[in-house]
PDB file of C-alpha atoms in Angstrom:
ATOM      1  CA  MET A   1       0.106  -0.174   0.227  1.00 55.00           C
ATOM      2  CA  LYS A   2       2.784   2.370   0.755  1.00 51.00           C
ATOM      3  CA  LEU A   3       4.173   1.128  -2.255  1.00 53.00           C
ATOM      4  CA  VAL A   4       1.239   2.323  -4.189  1.00 51.00           C
ATOM      5  CA  LYS A   5       1.408   5.640  -2.280  1.00 55.00           C
ATOM      6  CA  MET A   6       5.176   6.444  -3.560  1.00 58.00           C
ATOM      7  CA  PHE A   7       4.176   5.828  -6.706  1.00 56.00           C
ATOM      8  CA  ILE A   8       1.116   7.910  -6.896  1.00 61.00           C
ATOM      9  CA  VAL A   9       3.141  11.146  -5.474  1.00 53.00           C
ATOM     10  CA  VAL A  10       6.190  10.659  -7.884  1.00 54.00           C
ATOM     11  CA  ALA A  11       3.524  11.029 -10.606  1.00 57.00           C
ATOM     12  CA  LEU A  12       1.957  13.786  -9.488  1.00 58.00           C
ATOM     13  CA  VAL A  13       5.477  15.202  -9.090  1.00 52.00           C
ATOM     14  CA  PHE A  14       6.219  14.921 -12.741  1.00 57.00           C
ATOM     15  CA  VAL A  15       2.741  16.148 -13.700  1.00 53.00           C
ATOM     16  CA  LEU A  16       2.993  19.281 -12.034  1.00 53.00           C
ATOM     17  CA  GLY A  17       6.735  19.685 -13.190  1.00 53.00           C
ATOM     18  CA  GLY A  18       5.777  19.380 -16.497  1.00 53.00           C
ATOM     19  CA  VAL A  19       2.894  21.861 -15.923  1.00 46.00           C
ATOM     20  CA  LEU A  20       4.757  24.336 -14.074  1.00 48.00           C
ATOM     21  CA  GLY A  21       8.256  24.454 -15.750  1.00 48.00           C
ATOM     22  CA  VAL A  22       9.765  22.056 -13.005  1.00 46.00           C
ATOM     23  CA  ARG A  23      11.967  19.758 -13.641  1.00 48.00           C
ATOM     24  CA  LEU A  24      14.139  16.980 -11.435  1.00 44.00           C
ATOM     25  CA  GLY A  25      17.936  16.877 -11.992  1.00 46.00           C
ATOM     26  CA  GLY A  26      20.793  15.433 -10.282  1.00 46.00           C
ATOM     27  CA  SER A  27      21.003  18.411  -7.683  1.00 44.00           C
ATOM     28  CA  GLY A  28      17.080  18.451  -7.415  1.00 46.00           C
ATOM     29  CA  LEU A  29      14.461  20.583  -8.603  1.00 42.00           C
ATOM     30  CA  GLN A  30      15.372  23.542 -10.823  1.00 47.00           C
ATOM     31  CA  ALA A  31      13.224  26.058 -12.711  1.00 45.00           C
ATOM     32  CA  ASP A  32      12.658  26.417 -16.353  1.00 48.00           C
ATOM     33  CA  VAL A  33      13.404  30.064 -16.850  1.00 43.00           C
ATOM     34  CA  PRO A  34      11.961  31.490 -20.135  1.00 46.00           C
ATOM     35  CA  GLN A  35      15.006  31.921 -22.997  1.00 49.00           C
ATOM     36  CA  GLN A  36      12.739  34.992 -24.784  1.00 48.00           C
ATOM     37  CA  ALA A  37      14.894  37.474 -23.272  1.00 44.00           C
ATOM     38  CA  ALA A  38      15.003  40.909 -24.621  1.00 46.00           C
ATOM     39  CA  VAL A  39      16.269  39.881 -28.962  1.00 48.00           C
ATOM     40  CA  ALA A  40      15.243  43.058 -30.018  1.00 48.00           C
ATOM     41  CA  GLN A  41      17.894  44.686 -28.008  1.00 54.00           C
ATOM     42  CA  PRO A  42      20.823  44.897 -30.855  1.00 55.00           C
ATOM     43  CA  GLN A  43      18.120  45.705 -33.621  1.00 60.00           C
ATOM     44  CA  THR A  44      16.969  48.517 -31.462  1.00 56.00           C
ATOM     45  CA  VAL A  45      20.793  49.965 -30.891  1.00 51.00           C
ATOM     46  CA  VAL A  46      21.353  49.241 -34.763  1.00 51.00           C
ATOM     47  CA  GLN A  47      18.561  51.290 -35.834  1.00 54.00           C
ATOM     48  CA  SER A  48      19.199  54.048 -33.362  1.00 54.00           C
ATOM     49  CA  GLN A  49      23.168  54.432 -34.512  1.00 56.00           C
ATOM     50  CA  ALA A  50      21.641  54.603 -38.293  1.00 51.00           C
ATOM     51  CA  VAL A  51      19.050  57.661 -37.221  1.00 47.00           C
ATOM     52  CA  VAL A  52      22.651  59.143 -35.697  1.00 47.00           C
ATOM     53  CA  ASN A  53      24.170  58.519 -38.757  1.00 54.00           C
ATOM     54  CA  GLU A  54      22.077  59.796 -40.952  1.00 54.00           C
ATOM     55  CA  ALA A  55      21.250  63.291 -38.957  1.00 51.00           C
ATOM     56  CA  ALA A  56      25.087  63.555 -38.878  1.00 51.00           C
ATOM     57  CA  LEU A  57      25.460  63.108 -42.689  1.00 64.00           C
ATOM     58  CA  ALA A  58      22.576  65.715 -43.331  1.00 77.00           C
ATOM     59  CA  GLN A  59      23.430  68.657 -45.209  1.00 79.00           C
ATOM     60  CA  VAL A  60      23.999  71.881 -44.020  1.00 84.00           C
ATOM     61  CA  GLY A  61      24.034  75.382 -46.088  1.00 85.00           C
ATOM     62  CA  LEU A  62      25.975  78.818 -45.025  1.00 90.00           C
ATOM     63  CA  VAL A  63      26.445  81.857 -46.826  1.00 90.00           C
ATOM     64  CA  GLY A  64      29.569  84.428 -46.168  1.00 90.00           C
ATOM     65  CA  VAL A  65      32.583  85.620 -47.326  1.00 89.00           C
ATOM     66  CA  LEU A  66      36.120  83.886 -47.025  1.00 90.00           C
ATOM     67  CA  GLN A  67      38.767  84.688 -44.844  1.00 90.00           C
ATOM     68  CA  ALA A  68      41.375  82.146 -45.282  1.00 88.00           C
ATOM     69  CA  ILE A  69      42.290  79.314 -47.949  1.00 86.00           C
ATOM     70  CA  GLY A  70      44.510  76.218 -46.683  1.00 83.00           C
ATOM     71  CA  SER A  71      44.994  73.062 -48.384  1.00 78.00           C
ATOM     72  CA  GLU A  72      42.598  70.908 -45.797  1.00 83.00           C
ATOM     73  CA  SER A  73      40.650  74.024 -44.454  1.00 87.00           C
ATOM     74  CA  LEU A  74      38.419  77.055 -45.343  1.00 88.00           C
ATOM     75  CA  SER A  75      37.276  79.686 -42.934  1.00 90.00           C
ATOM     76  CA  VAL A  76      34.170  81.654 -43.145  1.00 92.00           C
ATOM     77  CA  GLN A  77      33.112  84.800 -41.955  1.00 90.00           C
ATOM     78  CA  THR A  78      28.984  84.718 -41.976  1.00 90.00           C
ATOM     79  CA  THR A  79      26.437  86.579 -39.602  1.00 85.00           C
ATOM     80  CA  GLU A  80      26.812  83.978 -37.117  1.00 85.00           C
ATOM     81  CA  GLY A  81      30.646  84.229 -36.378  1.00 88.00           C
ATOM     82  CA  MET A  82      33.676  82.556 -38.249  1.00 91.00           C
ATOM     83  CA  GLN A  83      32.827  79.114 -39.262  1.00 90.00           C
ATOM     84  CA  LEU A  84      36.090  76.562 -39.849  1.00 90.00           C
ATOM     85  CA  LEU A  85      35.495  73.850 -42.310  1.00 90.00           C
ATOM     86  CA  THR A  86      37.190  70.791 -43.545  1.00 87.00           C
ATOM     87  CA  VAL A  87      38.275  70.329 -47.059  1.00 86.00           C
ATOM     88  CA  ASN A  88      38.698  66.831 -48.441  1.00 77.00           C
ATOM     89  CA  GLY A  89      39.519  67.614 -52.032  1.00 65.00           C
ATOM     90  CA  LYS A  90      36.251  66.132 -53.533  1.00 62.00           C
ATOM     91  CA  ALA A  91      34.361  69.462 -52.966  1.00 62.00           C
ATOM     92  CA  ASP A  92      32.261  70.718 -56.125  1.00 60.00           C
ATOM     93  CA  LEU A  93      32.817  74.155 -57.101  1.00 60.00           C
ATOM     94  CA  GLY A  94      29.713  74.077 -58.497  1.00 57.00           C
ATOM     95  CA  ASN A  95      31.051  74.156 -62.317  1.00 51.00           C
ATOM     96  CA  GLY A  96      32.208  70.868 -62.200  1.00 49.00           C
ATOM     97  CA  SER A  97      35.696  71.817 -61.447  1.00 47.00           C
ATOM     98  CA  SER A  98      36.896  70.682 -57.671  1.00 45.00           C
ATOM     99  CA  ALA A  99      40.245  72.841 -57.757  1.00 56.00           C
ATOM    100  CA  ILE A 100      40.474  74.819 -54.243  1.00 71.00           C
ATOM    101  CA  ASP A 101      43.054  77.101 -55.624  1.00 71.00           C
ATOM    102  CA  GLN A 102      40.423  78.731 -57.824  1.00 78.00           C
ATOM    103  CA  LEU A 103      39.029  80.324 -54.553  1.00 83.00           C
ATOM    104  CA  ARG A 104      40.078  83.924 -53.308  1.00 83.00           C
ATOM    105  CA  ALA A 105      39.867  85.461 -49.705  1.00 84.00           C
ATOM    106  CA  GLY A 106      37.239  87.886 -50.074  1.00 84.00           C
ATOM    107  CA  ASP A 107      34.793  85.643 -52.490  1.00 87.00           C
ATOM    108  CA  LYS A 108      31.258  85.636 -51.285  1.00 86.00           C
ATOM    109  CA  VAL A 109      30.552  81.919 -51.616  1.00 87.00           C
ATOM    110  CA  ALA A 110      27.270  79.548 -50.849  1.00 88.00           C
ATOM    111  CA  VAL A 111      29.086  76.478 -48.840  1.00 89.00           C
ATOM    112  CA  TRP A 112      27.109  73.020 -48.288  1.00 90.00           C
ATOM    113  CA  SER A 113      28.844  70.655 -45.674  1.00 89.00           C
ATOM    114  CA  GLN A 114      28.442  67.349 -43.964  1.00 90.00           C
ATOM    115  CA  ASN A 115      29.634  66.282 -40.162  1.00 90.00           C
ATOM    116  CA  ILE A 116      31.547  63.517 -40.603  1.00 87.00           C
ATOM    117  CA  GLN A 117      33.248  62.237 -37.511  1.00 85.00           C
ATOM    118  CA  GLY A 118      33.096  65.860 -35.449  1.00 85.00           C
ATOM    119  CA  HIS A 119      34.143  67.444 -38.782  1.00 85.00           C
ATOM    120  CA  ASN A 120      31.854  70.034 -40.936  1.00 87.00           C
ATOM    121  CA  VAL A 121      33.582  68.574 -44.424  1.00 89.00           C
ATOM    122  CA  VAL A 122      32.794  70.620 -47.333  1.00 87.00           C
ATOM    123  CA  THR A 123      31.046  68.884 -50.100  1.00 86.00           C
ATOM    124  CA  LYS A 124      29.795  71.980 -52.350  1.00 87.00           C
ATOM    125  CA  ILE A 125      31.099  75.874 -52.789  1.00 87.00           C
ATOM    126  CA  VAL A 126      29.360  78.016 -54.963  1.00 85.00           C
ATOM    127  CA  VAL A 127      30.846  81.652 -55.781  1.00 85.00           C
ATOM    128  CA  ILE A 128      28.376  84.168 -55.714  1.00 82.00           C
ATOM    129  CA  PRO A 129      29.149  87.203 -58.315  1.00 80.00           C
ATOM    130  CA  GLN A 130      29.057  90.497 -56.227  1.00 73.00           C
ATOM    131  CA  SER A 131      27.084  93.308 -58.027  1.00 68.00           C
ATOM    132  CA  PRO A 132      29.074  96.717 -56.917  1.00 69.00           C
ATOM    133  CA  THR A 133      25.498  98.475 -57.250  1.00 82.00           C
ATOM    134  CA  ARG A 134      24.863 100.736 -54.572  1.00 87.00           C
ATOM    135  CA  ILE A 135      21.355 102.026 -53.752  1.00 89.00           C
ATOM    136  CA  HIS A 136      20.341 105.601 -51.956  1.00 93.00           C
ATOM    137  CA  TYR A 137      17.112 104.786 -49.763  1.00 94.00           C
ATOM    138  CA  VAL A 138      15.471 108.213 -48.293  1.00 95.00           C
ATOM    139  CA  GLY A 139      13.175 107.245 -45.070  1.00 95.00           C
ATOM    140  CA  LEU A 140      12.399 107.550 -41.772  1.00 96.00           C
ATOM    141  CA  ILE A 141      14.549 105.768 -39.156  1.00 96.00           C
ATOM    142  CA  GLY A 142      12.022 102.930 -37.740  1.00 95.00           C
ATOM    143  CA  SER A 143      13.999 101.336 -35.123  1.00 95.00           C
ATOM    144  CA  LEU A 144      17.472 100.584 -34.421  1.00 94.00           C
ATOM    145  CA  ASN A 145      18.129  96.850 -32.878  1.00 91.00           C
ATOM    146  CA  GLY A 146      21.507  95.727 -32.472  1.00 89.00           C
ATOM    147  CA  ASP A 147      22.982  94.940 -36.293  1.00 91.00           C
ATOM    148  CA  GLN A 148      19.840  96.102 -37.799  1.00 94.00           C
ATOM    149  CA  LEU A 149      18.371  99.492 -39.038  1.00 95.00           C
ATOM    150  CA  ASP A 150      14.931  99.515 -40.128  1.00 96.00           C
ATOM    151  CA  VAL A 151      14.204 102.378 -42.334  1.00 96.00           C
ATOM    152  CA  VAL A 152      10.404 103.374 -43.431  1.00 96.00           C
ATOM    153  CA  GLY A 153      10.493 104.611 -47.036  1.00 93.00           C
ATOM    154  CA  GLN A 154       8.487 107.407 -48.784  1.00 89.00           C
ATOM    155  CA  GLN A 155       5.954 104.959 -49.912  1.00 90.00           C
ATOM    156  CA  GLY A 156       5.410 103.121 -46.675  1.00 92.00           C
ATOM    157  CA  GLU A 157       7.610 100.477 -47.235  1.00 94.00           C
ATOM    158  CA  LEU A 158       9.601  98.939 -44.357  1.00 95.00           C
ATOM    159  CA  THR A 159      13.664  98.119 -45.560  1.00 95.00           C
ATOM    160  CA  THR A 160      15.969  96.496 -43.264  1.00 95.00           C
ATOM    161  CA  PHE A 161      20.085  97.358 -43.687  1.00 95.00           C
ATOM    162  CA  ARG A 162      22.770  95.373 -41.448  1.00 94.00           C
ATOM    163  CA  ILE A 163      24.779  97.791 -39.916  1.00 94.00           C
ATOM    164  CA  ASP A 164      28.774  97.468 -38.754  1.00 90.00           C
ATOM    165  CA  GLN A 165      31.547  99.154 -37.439  1.00 89.00           C
ATOM    166  CA  THR A 166      32.447 100.312 -40.535  1.00 89.00           C
ATOM    167  CA  LEU A 167      29.167 101.940 -40.864  1.00 92.00           C
ATOM    168  CA  GLN A 168      29.658 105.989 -41.334  1.00 92.00           C
ATOM    169  CA  ASN A 169      27.841 108.407 -39.884  1.00 92.00           C
ATOM    170  CA  LEU A 170      27.248 111.716 -41.820  1.00 91.00           C
ATOM    171  CA  PRO A 171      27.873 114.749 -41.709  1.00 91.00           C
ATOM    172  CA  ASP A 172      28.588 114.428 -37.988  1.00 90.00           C
ATOM    173  CA  ALA A 173      30.586 111.025 -36.968  1.00 88.00           C
ATOM    174  CA  ASN A 174      30.171 111.606 -33.735  1.00 89.00           C
ATOM    175  CA  ARG A 175      26.707 111.425 -33.554  1.00 90.00           C
ATOM    176  CA  LYS A 176      24.933 107.868 -34.110  1.00 90.00           C
ATOM    177  CA  PRO A 177      21.666 107.307 -36.193  1.00 92.00           C
ATOM    178  CA  GLN A 178      18.151 107.830 -33.838  1.00 93.00           C
ATOM    179  CA  VAL A 179      14.599 106.653 -34.345  1.00 95.00           C
ATOM    180  CA  GLY A 180      12.736 109.318 -36.541  1.00 94.00           C
ATOM    181  CA  ASP A 181      15.894 110.741 -37.940  1.00 94.00           C
ATOM    182  CA  GLN A 182      14.950 111.665 -41.649  1.00 95.00           C
ATOM    183  CA  VAL A 183      17.876 109.948 -43.766  1.00 94.00           C
ATOM    184  CA  THR A 184      19.615 108.710 -46.618  1.00 94.00           C
ATOM    185  CA  VAL A 185      20.908 105.171 -46.511  1.00 94.00           C
ATOM    186  CA  VAL A 186      23.425 104.529 -49.218  1.00 93.00           C
ATOM    187  CA  ALA A 187      24.120 100.419 -49.078  1.00 92.00           C
ATOM    188  CA  LYS A 188      25.389  97.822 -51.354  1.00 89.00           C
ATOM    189  CA  PRO A 189      24.614  94.185 -51.160  1.00 88.00           C
ATOM    190  CA  ASP A 190      25.280  92.218 -48.046  1.00 86.00           C
ATOM    191  CA  PRO A 191      28.157  90.184 -48.492  1.00 84.00           C
ATOM    192  CA  LEU A 192      27.771  88.136 -45.805  1.00 83.00           C
ATOM    193  CA  GLY A 193      24.014  87.017 -46.895  1.00 79.00           C
ATOM    194  CA  GLU A 194      20.680  88.444 -48.275  1.00 80.00           C
ATOM    195  CA  GLY A 195      20.090  92.005 -48.083  1.00 88.00           C
ATOM    196  CA  TRP A 196      21.535  94.902 -48.051  1.00 91.00           C
ATOM    197  CA  LEU A 197      24.561  96.253 -45.956  1.00 92.00           C
ATOM    198  CA  ALA A 198      24.478 100.171 -44.821  1.00 93.00           C
ATOM    199  CA  VAL A 199      27.834 101.665 -45.653  1.00 92.00           C
ATOM    200  CA  ALA A 200      26.607 105.021 -44.778  1.00 93.00           C
ATOM    201  CA  VAL A 201      23.867 106.944 -42.817  1.00 94.00           C
ATOM    202  CA  VAL A 202      23.117 110.535 -43.920  1.00 94.00           C
ATOM    203  CA  LYS A 203      20.661 112.851 -41.857  1.00 92.00           C
ATOM    204  CA  GLN A 204      18.911 115.417 -43.353  1.00 86.00           C
TER     205      GLN A 204
END
């Protein structure tokens, strides 16, 4: 009778072990741990790295004036400050040529670059022809804000001029322009971007 009970107990252990994921081993009962660990983690890391690489290779454009040209680098003055760019010898100058020696300091350029391993590498450069045209704009100073001068024209239109330390104030060099002044602004195309750079402000 005891032998029968023992067989029944052993049978129950095997049945319950199969249901609950417990097996008999040489060292006693062991729990079967599911092996479906997060196998998607390596794929997630690869996808994240791909997104980072794609963002780094996105082209960025800027407009400015060439200040210095080296065999492997360019420095370009923009409205946001000086930008140092790396040249790898493959930059397209916009006319099918990649000869960096065609560039000259003082050229107004549009530059496209990519961030490659922490360096802004030039992919394309286009020299923007500069017009010698100057304009004389008559109007009333509407506002002065940092390096910007807003002038209301004779037809009521608003024109913004960039100003820098080279601005000439006439006829009195010691008197700075003020809001409400009736002026004539002498300006030229802005070499650092679109719009106009004020060369002189003549108070009427």
